[in-house]
Amino acid sequence: MDQGHRVWSLLTKESKKILISGVEGVEYLRDHCMYTAIFGFFSFVWFGWAQENPRSSWRIYLGIASGVSILVSMLGVYLSVTNWHSPSALSDSNAFRQYLIFFYAEFIVAAAGSFLLIKKKWSRFIAPWIAFVVGVHFFGLKHVFEDSSLYILAILLITVSIIALFVSPKLKVAYSAITGIGAGTVLFAFSILGLLRYGMLQL
């Protein structure tokens, strides 16, 4: 253990950034805690949405996934509260303003699209649509949080939304089932990534 700490102390600041996450904003400790809290919570939400009409044999696994996700989210909330005064990308007023713009834009576009889908009696496509919009908005948040991994998150969520359109009919399940499982899994992985980054910053 002591040797590991010595090796870590010898690394340059830039090398530590690469090891931790390969992003510019790795020093934003509170943001990594918030990743765990927020991504964990929305993982819980997506796994719950997947319960709409999956195969019956999937329900127990979706329930377990939901339970684990909310526990991870609660841990993230605890870490966020205890590290609330730690550095955050949103401490910068310009970054916070951009964050609000992307957040409200995402909400408005997702809501408007969902309304149109309901009006056209295509409500079965709402889950893929929401996942698509959420994915796109992470492209913008990359610049807010200075975190290149959000590009990967964006691509994965968009991919899930597209795959669901083809896989769901073949498996004869609701579009929300495949979308929920895919999006829930991706967001859970990123909630764990936030936890790992937090842990590495403690070394």
JSON list of C-alpha atoms in Angstrom, two decimals:
[
{"chain": "A", "resi": 1, "resn": "MET", "atom": "CA", "xyz": [0.00, 0.00, 0.00]},
{"chain": "A", "resi": 2, "resn": "ASP", "atom": "CA", "xyz": [2.80, 2.46, 0.93]},
{"chain": "A", "resi": 3, "resn": "GLN", "atom": "CA", "xyz": [4.63, 1.67, -2.28]},
{"chain": "A", "resi": 4, "resn": "GLY", "atom": "CA", "xyz": [1.45, 2.35, -4.25]},
{"chain": "A", "resi": 5, "resn": "HIS", "atom": "CA", "xyz": [1.13, 5.76, -2.61]},
{"chain": "A", "resi": 6, "resn": "ARG", "atom": "CA", "xyz": [4.78, 6.56, -3.42]},
{"chain": "A", "resi": 7, "resn": "VAL", "atom": "CA", "xyz": [4.26, 5.67, -7.07]},
{"chain": "A", "resi": 8, "resn": "TRP", "atom": "CA", "xyz": [1.13, 7.81, -7.15]},
{"chain": "A", "resi": 9, "resn": "SER", "atom": "CA", "xyz": [2.95, 10.77, -5.57]},
{"chain": "A", "resi": 10, "resn": "LEU", "atom": "CA", "xyz": [5.67, 10.58, -8.23]},
{"chain": "A", "resi": 11, "resn": "LEU", "atom": "CA", "xyz": [3.23, 10.90, -11.08]},
{"chain": "A", "resi": 12, "resn": "THR", "atom": "CA", "xyz": [2.88, 14.31, -12.68]},
{"chain": "A", "resi": 13, "resn": "LYS", "atom": "CA", "xyz": [-0.38, 16.16, -12.43]},
{"chain": "A", "resi": 14, "resn": "GLU", "atom": "CA", "xyz": [-1.12, 15.53, -16.10]},
{"chain": "A", "resi": 15, "resn": "SER", "atom": "CA", "xyz": [-0.41, 11.81, -15.76]},
{"chain": "A", "resi": 16, "resn": "LYS", "atom": "CA", "xyz": [-2.84, 11.60, -12.87]},
{"chain": "A", "resi": 17, "resn": "LYS", "atom": "CA", "xyz": [-5.47, 13.25, -15.02]},
{"chain": "A", "resi": 18, "resn": "ILE", "atom": "CA", "xyz": [-5.01, 10.64, -17.72]},
{"chain": "A", "resi": 19, "resn": "LEU", "atom": "CA", "xyz": [-5.13, 7.76, -15.25]},
{"chain": "A", "resi": 20, "resn": "ILE", "atom": "CA", "xyz": [-8.20, 9.07, -13.50]},
{"chain": "A", "resi": 21, "resn": "SER", "atom": "CA", "xyz": [-10.36, 9.88, -16.47]},
{"chain": "A", "resi": 22, "resn": "GLY", "atom": "CA", "xyz": [-8.53, 11.42, -19.40]},
{"chain": "A", "resi": 23, "resn": "VAL", "atom": "CA", "xyz": [-10.42, 14.68, -19.02]},
{"chain": "A", "resi": 24, "resn": "GLU", "atom": "CA", "xyz": [-9.58, 18.28, -18.26]},
{"chain": "A", "resi": 25, "resn": "GLY", "atom": "CA", "xyz": [-11.89, 18.62, -15.27]},
{"chain": "A", "resi": 26, "resn": "VAL", "atom": "CA", "xyz": [-10.75, 15.74, -13.10]},
{"chain": "A", "resi": 27, "resn": "GLU", "atom": "CA", "xyz": [-10.13, 18.03, -10.14]},
{"chain": "A", "resi": 28, "resn": "TYR", "atom": "CA", "xyz": [-13.85, 18.71, -9.85]},
{"chain": "A", "resi": 29, "resn": "LEU", "atom": "CA", "xyz": [-14.38, 16.33, -6.96]},
{"chain": "A", "resi": 30, "resn": "ARG", "atom": "CA", "xyz": [-17.98, 17.33, -6.27]},
{"chain": "A", "resi": 31, "resn": "ASP", "atom": "CA", "xyz": [-18.96, 16.72, -9.88]},
{"chain": "A", "resi": 32, "resn": "HIS", "atom": "CA", "xyz": [-17.80, 13.11, -9.70]},
{"chain": "A", "resi": 33, "resn": "CYS", "atom": "CA", "xyz": [-19.93, 12.64, -6.58]},
{"chain": "A", "resi": 34, "resn": "MET", "atom": "CA", "xyz": [-22.86, 14.20, -8.41]},
{"chain": "A", "resi": 35, "resn": "TYR", "atom": "CA", "xyz": [-22.28, 11.87, -11.37]},
{"chain": "A", "resi": 36, "resn": "THR", "atom": "CA", "xyz": [-22.75, 8.95, -8.99]},
{"chain": "A", "resi": 37, "resn": "ALA", "atom": "CA", "xyz": [-25.90, 10.46, -7.48]},
{"chain": "A", "resi": 38, "resn": "ILE", "atom": "CA", "xyz": [-27.59, 11.66, -10.67]},
{"chain": "A", "resi": 39, "resn": "PHE", "atom": "CA", "xyz": [-26.60, 8.88, -13.05]},
{"chain": "A", "resi": 40, "resn": "GLY", "atom": "CA", "xyz": [-27.45, 6.31, -10.38]},
{"chain": "A", "resi": 41, "resn": "PHE", "atom": "CA", "xyz": [-30.89, 7.86, -9.89]},
{"chain": "A", "resi": 42, "resn": "PHE", "atom": "CA", "xyz": [-31.72, 8.00, -13.58]},
{"chain": "A", "resi": 43, "resn": "SER", "atom": "CA", "xyz": [-30.44, 4.46, -14.00]},
{"chain": "A", "resi": 44, "resn": "PHE", "atom": "CA", "xyz": [-33.07, 3.54, -11.40]},
{"chain": "A", "resi": 45, "resn": "VAL", "atom": "CA", "xyz": [-35.69, 5.48, -13.39]},
{"chain": "A", "resi": 46, "resn": "TRP", "atom": "CA", "xyz": [-34.84, 3.78, -16.69]},
{"chain": "A", "resi": 47, "resn": "PHE", "atom": "CA", "xyz": [-34.83, 0.29, -15.18]},
{"chain": "A", "resi": 48, "resn": "GLY", "atom": "CA", "xyz": [-38.22, 1.14, -13.71]},
{"chain": "A", "resi": 49, "resn": "TRP", "atom": "CA", "xyz": [-39.54, 2.29, -17.09]},
{"chain": "A", "resi": 50, "resn": "ALA", "atom": "CA", "xyz": [-38.29, -0.97, -18.59]},
{"chain": "A", "resi": 51, "resn": "GLN", "atom": "CA", "xyz": [-40.85, -2.72, -16.36]},
{"chain": "A", "resi": 52, "resn": "GLU", "atom": "CA", "xyz": [-43.67, -1.36, -18.55]},
{"chain": "A", "resi": 53, "resn": "ASN", "atom": "CA", "xyz": [-43.89, -4.46, -20.73]},
{"chain": "A", "resi": 54, "resn": "PRO", "atom": "CA", "xyz": [-40.78, -6.65, -20.73]},
{"chain": "A", "resi": 55, "resn": "ARG", "atom": "CA", "xyz": [-40.69, -10.42, -20.84]},
{"chain": "A", "resi": 56, "resn": "SER", "atom": "CA", "xyz": [-41.98, -11.70, -17.53]},
{"chain": "A", "resi": 57, "resn": "SER", "atom": "CA", "xyz": [-38.70, -13.48, -16.79]},
{"chain": "A", "resi": 58, "resn": "TRP", "atom": "CA", "xyz": [-36.87, -10.14, -16.94]},
{"chain": "A", "resi": 59, "resn": "ARG", "atom": "CA", "xyz": [-38.81, -8.47, -14.15]},
{"chain": "A", "resi": 60, "resn": "ILE", "atom": "CA", "xyz": [-36.86, -9.86, -11.22]},
{"chain": "A", "resi": 61, "resn": "TYR", "atom": "CA", "xyz": [-33.57, -8.78, -12.78]},
{"chain": "A", "resi": 62, "resn": "LEU", "atom": "CA", "xyz": [-34.94, -5.34, -13.55]},
{"chain": "A", "resi": 63, "resn": "GLY", "atom": "CA", "xyz": [-36.09, -5.07, -9.95]},
{"chain": "A", "resi": 64, "resn": "ILE", "atom": "CA", "xyz": [-32.64, -6.01, -8.67]},
{"chain": "A", "resi": 65, "resn": "ALA", "atom": "CA", "xyz": [-31.01, -3.53, -11.07]},
{"chain": "A", "resi": 66, "resn": "SER", "atom": "CA", "xyz": [-33.35, -0.79, -9.85]},
{"chain": "A", "resi": 67, "resn": "GLY", "atom": "CA", "xyz": [-32.53, -1.55, -6.23]},
{"chain": "A", "resi": 68, "resn": "VAL", "atom": "CA", "xyz": [-28.78, -1.52, -6.77]},
{"chain": "A", "resi": 69, "resn": "SER", "atom": "CA", "xyz": [-29.00, 1.69, -8.81]},
{"chain": "A", "resi": 70, "resn": "ILE", "atom": "CA", "xyz": [-30.89, 3.60, -6.14]},
{"chain": "A", "resi": 71, "resn": "LEU", "atom": "CA", "xyz": [-28.42, 2.43, -3.48]},
{"chain": "A", "resi": 72, "resn": "VAL", "atom": "CA", "xyz": [-25.51, 3.72, -5.55]},
{"chain": "A", "resi": 73, "resn": "SER", "atom": "CA", "xyz": [-27.40, 6.96, -6.09]},
{"chain": "A", "resi": 74, "resn": "MET", "atom": "CA", "xyz": [-27.92, 7.38, -2.34]},
{"chain": "A", "resi": 75, "resn": "LEU", "atom": "CA", "xyz": [-24.20, 6.86, -1.80]},
{"chain": "A", "resi": 76, "resn": "GLY", "atom": "CA", "xyz": [-23.58, 9.55, -4.40]},
{"chain": "A", "resi": 77, "resn": "VAL", "atom": "CA", "xyz": [-25.95, 11.91, -2.59]},
{"chain": "A", "resi": 78, "resn": "TYR", "atom": "CA", "xyz": [-24.10, 11.33, 0.67]},
{"chain": "A", "resi": 79, "resn": "LEU", "atom": "CA", "xyz": [-20.72, 11.98, -0.97]},
{"chain": "A", "resi": 80, "resn": "SER", "atom": "CA", "xyz": [-22.07, 15.07, -2.72]},
{"chain": "A", "resi": 81, "resn": "VAL", "atom": "CA", "xyz": [-23.33, 16.55, 0.54]},
{"chain": "A", "resi": 82, "resn": "THR", "atom": "CA", "xyz": [-20.12, 15.80, 2.42]},
{"chain": "A", "resi": 83, "resn": "ASN", "atom": "CA", "xyz": [-18.03, 17.28, -0.42]},
{"chain": "A", "resi": 84, "resn": "TRP", "atom": "CA", "xyz": [-20.34, 20.16, -1.28]},
{"chain": "A", "resi": 85, "resn": "HIS", "atom": "CA", "xyz": [-17.65, 22.81, -0.91]},
{"chain": "A", "resi": 86, "resn": "SER", "atom": "CA", "xyz": [-15.16, 20.91, -3.08]},
{"chain": "A", "resi": 87, "resn": "PRO", "atom": "CA", "xyz": [-14.33, 22.21, -6.58]},
{"chain": "A", "resi": 88, "resn": "SER", "atom": "CA", "xyz": [-17.05, 21.99, -9.24]},
{"chain": "A", "resi": 89, "resn": "ALA", "atom": "CA", "xyz": [-17.19, 23.03, -12.87]},
{"chain": "A", "resi": 90, "resn": "LEU", "atom": "CA", "xyz": [-20.50, 24.72, -12.06]},
{"chain": "A", "resi": 91, "resn": "SER", "atom": "CA", "xyz": [-18.78, 27.11, -9.65]},
{"chain": "A", "resi": 92, "resn": "ASP", "atom": "CA", "xyz": [-18.01, 29.17, -12.73]},
{"chain": "A", "resi": 93, "resn": "SER", "atom": "CA", "xyz": [-21.02, 31.37, -13.51]},
{"chain": "A", "resi": 94, "resn": "ASN", "atom": "CA", "xyz": [-20.62, 30.99, -17.28]},
{"chain": "A", "resi": 95, "resn": "ALA", "atom": "CA", "xyz": [-20.46, 27.20, -17.02]},
{"chain": "A", "resi": 96, "resn": "PHE", "atom": "CA", "xyz": [-23.53, 27.17, -14.78]},
{"chain": "A", "resi": 97, "resn": "ARG", "atom": "CA", "xyz": [-25.42, 29.36, -17.25]},
{"chain": "A", "resi": 98, "resn": "GLN", "atom": "CA", "xyz": [-24.54, 26.99, -20.10]},
{"chain": "A", "resi": 99, "resn": "TYR", "atom": "CA", "xyz": [-25.63, 24.05, -17.98]},
{"chain": "A", "resi": 100, "resn": "LEU", "atom": "CA", "xyz": [-29.05, 25.62, -17.43]},
{"chain": "A", "resi": 101, "resn": "ILE", "atom": "CA", "xyz": [-29.40, 26.33, -21.15]},
{"chain": "A", "resi": 102, "resn": "PHE", "atom": "CA", "xyz": [-28.70, 22.72, -22.08]},
{"chain": "A", "resi": 103, "resn": "PHE", "atom": "CA", "xyz": [-30.90, 21.42, -19.27]},
{"chain": "A", "resi": 104, "resn": "TYR", "atom": "CA", "xyz": [-33.95, 23.48, -20.22]},
{"chain": "A", "resi": 105, "resn": "ALA", "atom": "CA", "xyz": [-33.41, 22.90, -23.94]},
{"chain": "A", "resi": 106, "resn": "GLU", "atom": "CA", "xyz": [-33.31, 19.15, -23.31]},
{"chain": "A", "resi": 107, "resn": "PHE", "atom": "CA", "xyz": [-36.50, 19.29, -21.26]},
{"chain": "A", "resi": 108, "resn": "ILE", "atom": "CA", "xyz": [-38.40, 21.41, -23.79]},
{"chain": "A", "resi": 109, "resn": "VAL", "atom": "CA", "xyz": [-37.37, 19.34, -26.82]},
{"chain": "A", "resi": 110, "resn": "ALA", "atom": "CA", "xyz": [-38.08, 16.05, -25.05]},
{"chain": "A", "resi": 111, "resn": "ALA", "atom": "CA", "xyz": [-41.48, 17.26, -23.84]},
{"chain": "A", "resi": 112, "resn": "ALA", "atom": "CA", "xyz": [-42.46, 18.73, -27.22]},
{"chain": "A", "resi": 113, "resn": "GLY", "atom": "CA", "xyz": [-41.48, 15.55, -29.04]},
{"chain": "A", "resi": 114, "resn": "SER", "atom": "CA", "xyz": [-43.34, 13.39, -26.54]},
{"chain": "A", "resi": 115, "resn": "PHE", "atom": "CA", "xyz": [-46.46, 15.54, -26.95]},
{"chain": "A", "resi": 116, "resn": "LEU", "atom": "CA", "xyz": [-46.34, 15.11, -30.73]},
{"chain": "A", "resi": 117, "resn": "LEU", "atom": "CA", "xyz": [-45.82, 11.37, -30.42]},
{"chain": "A", "resi": 118, "resn": "ILE", "atom": "CA", "xyz": [-48.85, 11.09, -28.14]},
{"chain": "A", "resi": 119, "resn": "LYS", "atom": "CA", "xyz": [-50.91, 13.23, -30.49]},
{"chain": "A", "resi": 120, "resn": "LYS", "atom": "CA", "xyz": [-49.93, 11.00, -33.43]},
{"chain": "A", "resi": 121, "resn": "LYS", "atom": "CA", "xyz": [-50.73, 7.92, -31.32]},
{"chain": "A", "resi": 122, "resn": "TRP", "atom": "CA", "xyz": [-47.08, 6.87, -31.41]},
{"chain": "A", "resi": 123, "resn": "SER", "atom": "CA", "xyz": [-46.58, 7.00, -27.66]},
{"chain": "A", "resi": 124, "resn": "ARG", "atom": "CA", "xyz": [-44.77, 3.65, -27.82]},
{"chain": "A", "resi": 125, "resn": "PHE", "atom": "CA", "xyz": [-41.77, 5.57, -29.20]},
{"chain": "A", "resi": 126, "resn": "ILE", "atom": "CA", "xyz": [-41.51, 8.02, -26.30]},
{"chain": "A", "resi": 127, "resn": "ALA", "atom": "CA", "xyz": [-38.84, 6.06, -24.42]},
{"chain": "A", "resi": 128, "resn": "PRO", "atom": "CA", "xyz": [-36.43, 5.87, -27.40]},
{"chain": "A", "resi": 129, "resn": "TRP", "atom": "CA", "xyz": [-37.11, 9.54, -28.12]},
{"chain": "A", "resi": 130, "resn": "ILE", "atom": "CA", "xyz": [-36.27, 10.59, -24.57]},
{"chain": "A", "resi": 131, "resn": "ALA", "atom": "CA", "xyz": [-33.09, 8.51, -24.58]},
{"chain": "A", "resi": 132, "resn": "PHE", "atom": "CA", "xyz": [-32.08, 10.09, -27.89]},
{"chain": "A", "resi": 133, "resn": "VAL", "atom": "CA", "xyz": [-32.61, 13.65, -26.64]},
{"chain": "A", "resi": 134, "resn": "VAL", "atom": "CA", "xyz": [-30.82, 12.96, -23.37]},
{"chain": "A", "resi": 135, "resn": "GLY", "atom": "CA", "xyz": [-27.92, 11.50, -25.32]},
{"chain": "A", "resi": 136, "resn": "VAL", "atom": "CA", "xyz": [-27.64, 14.51, -27.60]},
{"chain": "A", "resi": 137, "resn": "HIS", "atom": "CA", "xyz": [-27.63, 16.97, -24.71]},
{"chain": "A", "resi": 138, "resn": "PHE", "atom": "CA", "xyz": [-24.51, 15.31, -23.25]},
{"chain": "A", "resi": 139, "resn": "PHE", "atom": "CA", "xyz": [-22.54, 16.52, -26.27]},
{"chain": "A", "resi": 140, "resn": "GLY", "atom": "CA", "xyz": [-23.11, 20.04, -24.98]},
{"chain": "A", "resi": 141, "resn": "LEU", "atom": "CA", "xyz": [-22.44, 19.17, -21.36]},
{"chain": "A", "resi": 142, "resn": "LYS", "atom": "CA", "xyz": [-18.97, 17.94, -22.29]},
{"chain": "A", "resi": 143, "resn": "HIS", "atom": "CA", "xyz": [-17.88, 21.57, -22.59]},
{"chain": "A", "resi": 144, "resn": "VAL", "atom": "CA", "xyz": [-19.64, 22.54, -19.37]},
{"chain": "A", "resi": 145, "resn": "PHE", "atom": "CA", "xyz": [-17.97, 19.88, -17.22]},
{"chain": "A", "resi": 146, "resn": "GLU", "atom": "CA", "xyz": [-14.76, 19.67, -19.28]},
{"chain": "A", "resi": 147, "resn": "ASP", "atom": "CA", "xyz": [-15.24, 15.92, -19.41]},
{"chain": "A", "resi": 148, "resn": "SER", "atom": "CA", "xyz": [-14.61, 14.13, -22.69]},
{"chain": "A", "resi": 149, "resn": "SER", "atom": "CA", "xyz": [-16.17, 10.93, -21.39]},
{"chain": "A", "resi": 150, "resn": "LEU", "atom": "CA", "xyz": [-19.56, 12.61, -21.78]},
{"chain": "A", "resi": 151, "resn": "TYR", "atom": "CA", "xyz": [-19.10, 12.23, -25.53]},
{"chain": "A", "resi": 152, "resn": "ILE", "atom": "CA", "xyz": [-19.03, 8.48, -24.98]},
{"chain": "A", "resi": 153, "resn": "LEU", "atom": "CA", "xyz": [-22.13, 8.66, -22.80]},
{"chain": "A", "resi": 154, "resn": "ALA", "atom": "CA", "xyz": [-23.91, 10.64, -25.51]},
{"chain": "A", "resi": 155, "resn": "ILE", "atom": "CA", "xyz": [-23.02, 8.15, -28.23]},
{"chain": "A", "resi": 156, "resn": "LEU", "atom": "CA", "xyz": [-24.04, 5.16, -26.11]},
{"chain": "A", "resi": 157, "resn": "LEU", "atom": "CA", "xyz": [-27.47, 6.60, -25.24]},
{"chain": "A", "resi": 158, "resn": "ILE", "atom": "CA", "xyz": [-28.16, 7.54, -28.85]},
{"chain": "A", "resi": 159, "resn": "THR", "atom": "CA", "xyz": [-27.10, 4.05, -29.92]},
{"chain": "A", "resi": 160, "resn": "VAL", "atom": "CA", "xyz": [-29.44, 2.50, -27.35]},
{"chain": "A", "resi": 161, "resn": "SER", "atom": "CA", "xyz": [-32.36, 4.57, -28.65]},
{"chain": "A", "resi": 162, "resn": "ILE", "atom": "CA", "xyz": [-31.72, 3.39, -32.22]},
{"chain": "A", "resi": 163, "resn": "ILE", "atom": "CA", "xyz": [-31.14, -0.26, -31.34]},
{"chain": "A", "resi": 164, "resn": "ALA", "atom": "CA", "xyz": [-34.39, -0.33, -29.36]},
{"chain": "A", "resi": 165, "resn": "LEU", "atom": "CA", "xyz": [-36.35, 0.52, -32.52]},
{"chain": "A", "resi": 166, "resn": "PHE", "atom": "CA", "xyz": [-35.18, -2.69, -34.19]},
{"chain": "A", "resi": 167, "resn": "VAL", "atom": "CA", "xyz": [-34.72, -5.11, -31.30]},
{"chain": "A", "resi": 168, "resn": "SER", "atom": "CA", "xyz": [-37.99, -4.47, -29.44]},
{"chain": "A", "resi": 169, "resn": "PRO", "atom": "CA", "xyz": [-40.32, -5.67, -32.24]},
{"chain": "A", "resi": 170, "resn": "LYS", "atom": "CA", "xyz": [-38.20, -8.79, -32.76]},
{"chain": "A", "resi": 171, "resn": "LEU", "atom": "CA", "xyz": [-38.38, -9.68, -29.07]},
{"chain": "A", "resi": 172, "resn": "LYS", "atom": "CA", "xyz": [-42.05, -8.66, -28.91]},
{"chain": "A", "resi": 173, "resn": "VAL", "atom": "CA", "xyz": [-41.55, -6.35, -25.96]},
{"chain": "A", "resi": 174, "resn": "ALA", "atom": "CA", "xyz": [-42.28, -2.66, -25.44]},
{"chain": "A", "resi": 175, "resn": "TYR", "atom": "CA", "xyz": [-39.80, -0.18, -26.85]},
{"chain": "A", "resi": 176, "resn": "SER", "atom": "CA", "xyz": [-39.40, 1.08, -23.31]},
{"chain": "A", "resi": 177, "resn": "ALA", "atom": "CA", "xyz": [-38.14, -2.36, -22.22]},
{"chain": "A", "resi": 178, "resn": "ILE", "atom": "CA", "xyz": [-35.08, -2.38, -24.45]},
{"chain": "A", "resi": 179, "resn": "THR", "atom": "CA", "xyz": [-34.53, 1.36, -24.12]},
{"chain": "A", "resi": 180, "resn": "GLY", "atom": "CA", "xyz": [-34.83, 1.18, -20.34]},
{"chain": "A", "resi": 181, "resn": "ILE", "atom": "CA", "xyz": [-32.45, -1.75, -20.01]},
{"chain": "A", "resi": 182, "resn": "GLY", "atom": "CA", "xyz": [-29.89, -0.14, -22.32]},
{"chain": "A", "resi": 183, "resn": "ALA", "atom": "CA", "xyz": [-30.08, 3.38, -20.91]},
{"chain": "A", "resi": 184, "resn": "GLY", "atom": "CA", "xyz": [-30.22, 2.09, -17.34]},
{"chain": "A", "resi": 185, "resn": "THR", "atom": "CA", "xyz": [-27.11, -0.02, -17.85]},
{"chain": "A", "resi": 186, "resn": "VAL", "atom": "CA", "xyz": [-25.16, 2.80, -19.50]},
{"chain": "A", "resi": 187, "resn": "LEU", "atom": "CA", "xyz": [-26.06, 5.32, -16.80]},
{"chain": "A", "resi": 188, "resn": "PHE", "atom": "CA", "xyz": [-25.29, 2.83, -14.04]},
{"chain": "A", "resi": 189, "resn": "ALA", "atom": "CA", "xyz": [-21.84, 2.28, -15.55]},
{"chain": "A", "resi": 190, "resn": "PHE", "atom": "CA", "xyz": [-21.21, 6.03, -15.54]},
{"chain": "A", "resi": 191, "resn": "SER", "atom": "CA", "xyz": [-22.43, 6.34, -11.95]},
{"chain": "A", "resi": 192, "resn": "ILE", "atom": "CA", "xyz": [-19.81, 3.76, -10.99]},
{"chain": "A", "resi": 193, "resn": "LEU", "atom": "CA", "xyz": [-17.24, 5.64, -13.07]},
{"chain": "A", "resi": 194, "resn": "GLY", "atom": "CA", "xyz": [-17.98, 8.75, -11.02]},
{"chain": "A", "resi": 195, "resn": "LEU", "atom": "CA", "xyz": [-17.45, 6.73, -7.85]},
{"chain": "A", "resi": 196, "resn": "LEU", "atom": "CA", "xyz": [-14.14, 5.37, -9.13]},
{"chain": "A", "resi": 197, "resn": "ARG", "atom": "CA", "xyz": [-12.93, 8.85, -10.05]},
{"chain": "A", "resi": 198, "resn": "TYR", "atom": "CA", "xyz": [-13.88, 10.10, -6.61]},
{"chain": "A", "resi": 199, "resn": "GLY", "atom": "CA", "xyz": [-11.94, 7.23, -5.04]},
{"chain": "A", "resi": 200, "resn": "MET", "atom": "CA", "xyz": [-8.84, 7.86, -7.15]},
{"chain": "A", "resi": 201, "resn": "LEU", "atom": "CA", "xyz": [-8.83, 11.53, -6.22]},
{"chain": "A", "resi": 202, "resn": "GLN", "atom": "CA", "xyz": [-8.61, 10.46, -2.58]},
{"chain": "A", "resi": 203, "resn": "LEU", "atom": "CA", "xyz": [-5.27, 8.71, -3.18]}
]
